[in-house]
Amino acid sequence: MKLYSFPQAALEKAIAKRMLTLPPPHREWFADRWSQSPTRSPSSSTRPCR
């Protein structure tokens, strides 16, 4: 069930801006996790609800 619907472009911009303020080790850690996020996957909207 989707509770909130944020504009994808605004979310991407906010995350990118926040990543610029992180120190390099934290930035790399977060970038790795963010690239695996289900919100970044094009198939996330086609998953069945459970």
XYZ file of N, CA, C and O in Angstrom:
200
model
N 0.841 -1.176 0.000
C 0.000 0.000 0.000
C 0.891 1.246 0.000
O 1.840 1.338 0.781
N 0.596 2.156 -0.866
C 1.390 3.375 -0.992
C 0.755 4.469 -0.131
O -0.393 4.849 -0.356
N 1.491 4.961 0.860
C 0.954 5.984 1.743
C 1.200 7.390 1.212
O 0.342 8.253 1.307
N 2.381 7.599 0.664
C 2.757 8.922 0.173
C 3.235 8.811 -1.262
O 3.858 7.838 -1.636
N 2.960 9.835 -2.025
C 3.428 9.863 -3.397
C 4.215 11.158 -3.610
O 3.635 12.233 -3.707
N 5.525 11.027 -3.618
C 6.387 12.180 -3.832
C 6.772 12.247 -5.297
O 6.999 11.210 -5.918
N 6.882 13.455 -5.847
C 7.380 13.571 -7.227
C 8.795 13.004 -7.309
O 9.660 13.367 -6.506
N 9.015 12.084 -8.213
C 10.300 11.386 -8.310
C 11.456 12.358 -8.544
O 12.507 12.230 -7.926
N 11.282 13.332 -9.420
C 12.367 14.279 -9.719
C 12.747 15.088 -8.476
O 13.937 15.301 -8.209
N 11.767 15.526 -7.716
C 12.048 16.304 -6.507
C 12.777 15.451 -5.471
O 13.699 15.925 -4.794
N 12.379 14.209 -5.357
C 13.034 13.298 -4.419
C 14.484 13.046 -4.825
O 15.391 13.103 -3.995
N 14.706 12.791 -6.111
C 16.067 12.568 -6.615
C 16.947 13.795 -6.358
O 18.100 13.667 -5.952
N 16.409 14.973 -6.589
C 17.169 16.213 -6.400
C 17.517 16.422 -4.926
O 18.646 16.787 -4.592
N 16.564 16.154 -4.042
C 16.807 16.317 -2.612
C 17.871 15.338 -2.117
O 18.741 15.701 -1.318
N 17.807 14.096 -2.582
C 18.799 13.091 -2.178
C 20.186 13.477 -2.687
O 21.179 13.402 -1.952
N 20.267 13.911 -3.941
C 21.559 14.304 -4.514
C 22.153 15.489 -3.749
O 23.356 15.518 -3.458
N 21.303 16.453 -3.396
C 21.777 17.623 -2.661
C 22.292 17.220 -1.275
O 23.323 17.698 -0.816
N 21.580 16.328 -0.625
C 21.988 15.864 0.701
C 23.288 15.060 0.629
O 24.146 15.168 1.503
N 23.453 14.270 -0.411
C 24.666 13.470 -0.559
C 25.907 14.344 -0.692
O 26.991 13.953 -0.251
N 25.755 15.525 -1.280
C 26.898 16.428 -1.436
C 27.429 16.925 -0.094
O 28.598 17.302 0.014
N 26.576 16.930 0.933
C 26.996 17.428 2.245
C 27.636 16.346 3.102
O 28.182 16.657 4.147
N 27.568 15.089 2.670
C 28.124 13.994 3.461
C 29.632 13.866 3.254
O 30.129 14.115 2.157
N 30.351 13.462 4.292
C 31.785 13.181 4.117
C 31.958 11.995 3.164
O 31.077 11.148 3.066
N 33.084 11.921 2.460
C 33.282 10.877 1.438
C 32.959 9.439 1.850
O 32.254 8.760 1.117
N 33.394 8.946 3.020
C 33.055 7.535 3.324
C 31.550 7.323 3.464
O 31.001 6.320 3.012
N 30.867 8.293 4.059
C 29.422 8.184 4.238
C 28.698 8.334 2.903
O 27.687 7.672 2.660
N 29.225 9.193 2.055
C 28.637 9.406 0.732
C 28.687 8.118 -0.088
O 27.704 7.734 -0.724
N 29.830 7.444 -0.054
C 29.969 6.183 -0.797
C 29.026 5.117 -0.244
O 28.396 4.386 -0.997
N 28.940 5.036 1.092
C 28.057 4.054 1.719
C 26.610 4.302 1.300
O 25.895 3.394 0.904
N 26.184 5.557 1.385
C 24.803 5.880 1.054
C 24.530 5.683 -0.431
O 23.462 5.194 -0.809
N 25.462 6.047 -1.277
C 25.280 5.882 -2.724
C 25.081 4.412 -3.080
O 24.223 4.082 -3.911
N 25.835 3.529 -2.435
C 25.660 2.094 -2.665
C 24.269 1.645 -2.253
O 23.599 0.892 -2.963
N 23.806 2.099 -1.087
C 22.483 1.688 -0.602
C 21.373 2.299 -1.454
O 20.393 1.650 -1.766
N 21.521 3.564 -1.825
C 20.486 4.254 -2.598
C 20.335 3.629 -3.983
O 19.237 3.545 -4.517
N 21.425 3.165 -4.565
C 21.341 2.551 -5.893
C 20.585 1.225 -5.846
O 20.079 0.767 -6.861
N 20.473 0.615 -4.666
C 19.745 -0.642 -4.514
C 18.316 -0.424 -4.032
O 17.563 -1.368 -3.864
N 17.928 0.823 -3.783
C 16.613 1.129 -3.230
C 15.491 0.711 -4.176
O 15.580 0.917 -5.376
N 14.408 0.146 -3.637
C 13.284 -0.250 -4.488
C 12.621 0.944 -5.180
O 11.983 0.788 -6.207
N 12.782 2.153 -4.622
C 12.186 3.324 -5.260
C 12.912 3.680 -6.552
O 12.382 4.391 -7.381
N 14.116 3.168 -6.725
C 14.887 3.447 -7.935
C 14.654 2.388 -8.998
O 15.070 2.528 -10.116
N 13.982 1.309 -8.642
C 13.762 0.204 -9.564
C 12.503 0.436 -10.405
O 11.453 0.731 -9.860
N 12.594 0.304 -11.721
C 11.403 0.514 -12.550
C 10.339 -0.555 -12.332
O 9.169 -0.332 -12.604
N 10.706 -1.709 -11.804
C 9.734 -2.775 -11.592
C 9.018 -2.647 -10.249
O 8.150 -3.451 -9.940
N 9.369 -1.661 -9.433
C 8.766 -1.550 -8.106
C 7.273 -1.277 -8.172
O 6.522 -1.676 -7.300
N 6.806 -0.603 -9.210
C 5.376 -0.298 -9.310
C 4.568 -1.492 -9.794
O 3.347 -1.488 -9.723
N 5.242 -2.529 -10.275
C 4.526 -3.685 -10.790
C 4.500 -4.849 -9.803
O 3.959 -5.899 -10.109
N 5.063 -4.649 -8.614
C 5.065 -5.713 -7.619
C 3.658 -5.890 -7.054
O 2.958 -4.907 -6.795
N 3.234 -7.115 -6.822
C 1.906 -7.338 -6.249
C 1.890 -6.942 -4.772
O 2.885 -7.079 -4.073
N 0.766 -6.471 -4.305
C 0.602 -6.117 -2.898
C 0.391 -7.396 -2.101
O -0.244 -8.325 -2.569
N 0.892 -7.423 -0.897
C 0.713 -8.598 -0.036
C -0.047 -8.231 1.193
O -0.008 -7.216 1.710
